[in-house]
mmCIF file of N, CA and C in Angstrom:
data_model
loop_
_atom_site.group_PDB
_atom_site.id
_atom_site.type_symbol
_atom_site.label_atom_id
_atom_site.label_comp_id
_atom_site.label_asym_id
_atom_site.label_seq_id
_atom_site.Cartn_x
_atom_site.Cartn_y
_atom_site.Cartn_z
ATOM 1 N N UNK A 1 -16.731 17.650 -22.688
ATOM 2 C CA UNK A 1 -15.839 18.765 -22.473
ATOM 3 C C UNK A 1 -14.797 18.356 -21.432
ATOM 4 N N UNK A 2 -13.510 18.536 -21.769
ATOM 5 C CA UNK A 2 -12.548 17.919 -20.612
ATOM 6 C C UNK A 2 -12.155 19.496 -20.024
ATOM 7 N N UNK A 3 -11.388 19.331 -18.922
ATOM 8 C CA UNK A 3 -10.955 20.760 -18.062
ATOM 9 C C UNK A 3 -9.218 19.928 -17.669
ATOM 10 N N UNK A 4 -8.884 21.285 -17.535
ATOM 11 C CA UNK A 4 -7.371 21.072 -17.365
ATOM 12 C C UNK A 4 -6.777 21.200 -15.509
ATOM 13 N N UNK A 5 -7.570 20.471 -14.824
ATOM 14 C CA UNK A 5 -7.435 20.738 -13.241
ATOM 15 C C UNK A 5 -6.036 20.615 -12.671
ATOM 16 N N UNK A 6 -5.083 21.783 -12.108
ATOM 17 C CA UNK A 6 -4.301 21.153 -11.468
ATOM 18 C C UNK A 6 -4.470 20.947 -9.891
ATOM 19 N N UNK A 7 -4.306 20.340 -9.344
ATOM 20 C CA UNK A 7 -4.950 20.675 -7.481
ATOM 21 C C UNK A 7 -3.412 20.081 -7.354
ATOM 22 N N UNK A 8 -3.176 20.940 -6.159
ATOM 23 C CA UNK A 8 -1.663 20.576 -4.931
ATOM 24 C C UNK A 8 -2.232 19.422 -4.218
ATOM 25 N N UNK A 9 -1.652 18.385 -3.880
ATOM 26 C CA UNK A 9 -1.835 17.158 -3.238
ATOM 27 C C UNK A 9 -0.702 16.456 -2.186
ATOM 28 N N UNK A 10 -1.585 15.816 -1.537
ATOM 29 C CA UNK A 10 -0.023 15.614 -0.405
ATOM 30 C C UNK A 10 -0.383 14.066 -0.528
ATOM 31 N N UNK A 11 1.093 13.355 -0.967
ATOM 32 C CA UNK A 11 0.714 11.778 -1.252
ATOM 33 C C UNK A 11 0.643 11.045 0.314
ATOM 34 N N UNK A 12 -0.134 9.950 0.033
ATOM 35 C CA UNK A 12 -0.334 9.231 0.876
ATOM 36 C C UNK A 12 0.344 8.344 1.246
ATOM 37 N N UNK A 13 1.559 8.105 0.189
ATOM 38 C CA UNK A 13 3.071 6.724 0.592
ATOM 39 C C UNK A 13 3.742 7.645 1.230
ATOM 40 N N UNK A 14 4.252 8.523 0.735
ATOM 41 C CA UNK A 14 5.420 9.401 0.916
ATOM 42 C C UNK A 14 5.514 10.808 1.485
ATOM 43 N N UNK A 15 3.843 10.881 1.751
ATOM 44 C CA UNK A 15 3.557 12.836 2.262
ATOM 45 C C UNK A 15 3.952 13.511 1.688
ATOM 46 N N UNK A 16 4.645 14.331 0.502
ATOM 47 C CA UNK A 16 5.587 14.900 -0.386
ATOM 48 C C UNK A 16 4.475 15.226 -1.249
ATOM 49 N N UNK A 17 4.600 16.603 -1.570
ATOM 50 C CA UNK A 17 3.541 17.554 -2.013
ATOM 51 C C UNK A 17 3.783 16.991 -3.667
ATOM 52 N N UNK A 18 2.571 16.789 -4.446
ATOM 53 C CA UNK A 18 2.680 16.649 -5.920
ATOM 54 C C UNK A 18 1.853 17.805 -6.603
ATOM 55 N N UNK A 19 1.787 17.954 -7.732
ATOM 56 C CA UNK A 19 0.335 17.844 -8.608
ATOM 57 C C UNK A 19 -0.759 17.039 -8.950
ATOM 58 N N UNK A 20 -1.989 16.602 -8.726
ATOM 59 C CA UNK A 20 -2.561 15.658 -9.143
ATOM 60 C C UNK A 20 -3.619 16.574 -10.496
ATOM 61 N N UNK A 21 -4.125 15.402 -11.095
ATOM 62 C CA UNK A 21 -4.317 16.134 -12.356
ATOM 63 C C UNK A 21 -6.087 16.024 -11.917
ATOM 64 N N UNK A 22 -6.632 14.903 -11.190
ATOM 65 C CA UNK A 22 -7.585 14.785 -10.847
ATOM 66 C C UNK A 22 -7.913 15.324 -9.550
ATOM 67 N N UNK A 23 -8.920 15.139 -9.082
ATOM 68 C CA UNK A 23 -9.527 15.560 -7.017
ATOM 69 C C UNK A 23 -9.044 13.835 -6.254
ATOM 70 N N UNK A 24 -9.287 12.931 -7.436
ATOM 71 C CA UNK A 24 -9.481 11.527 -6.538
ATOM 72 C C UNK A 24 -7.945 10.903 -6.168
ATOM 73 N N UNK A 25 -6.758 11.583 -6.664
ATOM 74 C CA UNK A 25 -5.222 10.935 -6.980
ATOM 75 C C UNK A 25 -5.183 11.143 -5.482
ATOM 76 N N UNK A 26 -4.650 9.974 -4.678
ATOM 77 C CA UNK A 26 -4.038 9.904 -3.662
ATOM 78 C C UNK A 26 -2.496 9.452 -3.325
ATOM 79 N N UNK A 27 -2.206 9.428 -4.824
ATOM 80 C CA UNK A 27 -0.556 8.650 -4.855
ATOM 81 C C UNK A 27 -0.088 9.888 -6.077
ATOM 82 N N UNK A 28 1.165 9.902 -5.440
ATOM 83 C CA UNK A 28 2.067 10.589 -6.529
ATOM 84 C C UNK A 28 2.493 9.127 -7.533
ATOM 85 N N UNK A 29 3.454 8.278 -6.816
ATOM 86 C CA UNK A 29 3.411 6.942 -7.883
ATOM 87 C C UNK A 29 2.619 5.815 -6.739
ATOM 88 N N UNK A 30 1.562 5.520 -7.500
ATOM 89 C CA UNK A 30 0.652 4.430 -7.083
ATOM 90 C C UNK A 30 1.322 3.047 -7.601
ATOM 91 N N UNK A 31 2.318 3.143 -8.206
ATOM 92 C CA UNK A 31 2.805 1.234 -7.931
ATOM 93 C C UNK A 31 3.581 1.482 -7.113
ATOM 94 N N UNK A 32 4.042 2.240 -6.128
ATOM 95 C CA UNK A 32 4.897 2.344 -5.241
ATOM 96 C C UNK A 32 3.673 1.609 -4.061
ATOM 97 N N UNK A 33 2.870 2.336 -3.675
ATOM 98 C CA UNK A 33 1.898 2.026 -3.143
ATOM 99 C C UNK A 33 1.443 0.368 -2.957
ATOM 100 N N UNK A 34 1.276 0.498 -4.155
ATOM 101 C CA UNK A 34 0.439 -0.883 -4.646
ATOM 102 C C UNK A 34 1.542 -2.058 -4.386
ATOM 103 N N UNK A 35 3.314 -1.687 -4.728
ATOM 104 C CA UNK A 35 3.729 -3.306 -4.331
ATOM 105 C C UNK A 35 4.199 -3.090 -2.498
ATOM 106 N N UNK A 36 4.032 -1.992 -2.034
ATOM 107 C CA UNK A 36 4.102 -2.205 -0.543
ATOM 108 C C UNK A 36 3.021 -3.082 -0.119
ATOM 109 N N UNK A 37 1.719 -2.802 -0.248
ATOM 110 C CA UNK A 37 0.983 -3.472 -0.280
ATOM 111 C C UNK A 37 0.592 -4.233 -0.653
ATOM 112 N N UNK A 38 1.306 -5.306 -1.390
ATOM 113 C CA UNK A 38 1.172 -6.701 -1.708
ATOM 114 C C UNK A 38 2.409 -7.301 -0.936
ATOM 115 N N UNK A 39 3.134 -6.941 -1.007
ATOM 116 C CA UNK A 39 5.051 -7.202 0.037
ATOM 117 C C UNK A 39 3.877 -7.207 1.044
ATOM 118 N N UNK A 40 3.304 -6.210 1.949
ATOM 119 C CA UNK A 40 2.382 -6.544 3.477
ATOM 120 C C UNK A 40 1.999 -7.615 3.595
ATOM 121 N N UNK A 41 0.939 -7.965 2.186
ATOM 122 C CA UNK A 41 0.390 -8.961 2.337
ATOM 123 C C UNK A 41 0.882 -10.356 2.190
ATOM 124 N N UNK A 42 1.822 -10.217 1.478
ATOM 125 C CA UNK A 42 2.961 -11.476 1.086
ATOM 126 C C UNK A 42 3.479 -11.897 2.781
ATOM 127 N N UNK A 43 3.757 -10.482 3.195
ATOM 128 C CA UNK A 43 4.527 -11.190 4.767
ATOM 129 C C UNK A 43 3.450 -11.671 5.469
ATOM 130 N N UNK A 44 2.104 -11.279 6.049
ATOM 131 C CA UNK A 44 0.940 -11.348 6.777
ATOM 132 C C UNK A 44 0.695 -12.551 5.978
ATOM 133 N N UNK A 45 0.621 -13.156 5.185
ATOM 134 C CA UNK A 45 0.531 -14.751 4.522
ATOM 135 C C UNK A 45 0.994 -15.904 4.879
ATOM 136 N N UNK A 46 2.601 -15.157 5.261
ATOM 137 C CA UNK A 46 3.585 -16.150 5.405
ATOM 138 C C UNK A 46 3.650 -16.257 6.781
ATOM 139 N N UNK A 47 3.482 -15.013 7.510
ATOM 140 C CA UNK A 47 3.263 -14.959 8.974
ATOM 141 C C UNK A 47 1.826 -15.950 9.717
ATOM 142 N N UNK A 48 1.551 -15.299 8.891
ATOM 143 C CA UNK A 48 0.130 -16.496 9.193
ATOM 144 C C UNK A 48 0.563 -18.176 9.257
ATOM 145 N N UNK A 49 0.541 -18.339 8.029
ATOM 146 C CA UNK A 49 0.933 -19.908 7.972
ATOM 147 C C UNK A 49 1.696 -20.338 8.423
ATOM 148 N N UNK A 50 2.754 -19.688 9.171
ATOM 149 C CA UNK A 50 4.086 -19.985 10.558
ATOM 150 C C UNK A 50 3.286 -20.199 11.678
ATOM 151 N N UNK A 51 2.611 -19.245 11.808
ATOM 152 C CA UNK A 51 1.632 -19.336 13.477
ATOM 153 C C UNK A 51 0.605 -20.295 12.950
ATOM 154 N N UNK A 52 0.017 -20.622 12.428
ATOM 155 C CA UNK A 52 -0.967 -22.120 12.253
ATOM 156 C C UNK A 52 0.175 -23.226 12.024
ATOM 157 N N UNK A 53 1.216 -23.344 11.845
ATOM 158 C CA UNK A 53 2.177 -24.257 11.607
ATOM 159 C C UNK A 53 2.759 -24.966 13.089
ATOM 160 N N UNK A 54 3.120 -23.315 13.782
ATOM 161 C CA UNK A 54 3.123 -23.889 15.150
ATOM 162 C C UNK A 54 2.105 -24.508 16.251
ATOM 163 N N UNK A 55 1.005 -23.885 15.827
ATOM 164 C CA UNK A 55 -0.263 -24.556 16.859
ATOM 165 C C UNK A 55 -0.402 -25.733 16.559
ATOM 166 N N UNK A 56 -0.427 -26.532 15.050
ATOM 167 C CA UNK A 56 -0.974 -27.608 14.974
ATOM 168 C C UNK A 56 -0.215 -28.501 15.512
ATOM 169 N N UNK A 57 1.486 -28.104 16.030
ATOM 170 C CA UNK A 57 2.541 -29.008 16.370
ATOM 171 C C UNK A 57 3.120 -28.727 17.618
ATOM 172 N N UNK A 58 2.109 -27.740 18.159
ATOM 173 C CA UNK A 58 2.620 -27.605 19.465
ATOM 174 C C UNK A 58 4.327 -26.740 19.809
ATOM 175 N N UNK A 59 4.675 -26.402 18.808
ATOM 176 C CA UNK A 59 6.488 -26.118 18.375
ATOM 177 C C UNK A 59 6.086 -24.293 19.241
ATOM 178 N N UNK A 60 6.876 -23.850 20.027
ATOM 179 C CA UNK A 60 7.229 -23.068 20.143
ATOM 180 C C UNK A 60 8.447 -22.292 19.685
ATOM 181 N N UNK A 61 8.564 -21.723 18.820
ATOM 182 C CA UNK A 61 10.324 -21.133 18.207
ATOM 183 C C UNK A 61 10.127 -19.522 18.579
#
């Protein structure tokens, strides 16, 4: 048996009140979400491997 739920929701990228159709939706658009959070991790990658780049060479920039 399916049910037709609407619940008011406040997104979690953007705070901006939606509809979610489920209880569990925490994103109004979840690839919005999802490529911030790979862009984070893309920089925290690259940031990383700069700061191990400088220790192993002593380089302060």
């Amino acid at each position: 048996m399916s049910s037709n739920f609407k619940i008011k929701a406040i997104c979690e990228y953007c705070r901006n009140d939606f509809i979610a159709k489920t209880t569990t939706t925490k994103y109004k658009f979840s690839s919005r979400a999802y490529k911030a959070r790979k862009r984070e991790q893309k920089i925290q990658a690259c940031s990383d491997q700069r700061g191990n780049h400088k220790i192993e060479h002593g380089i302060a920039h």
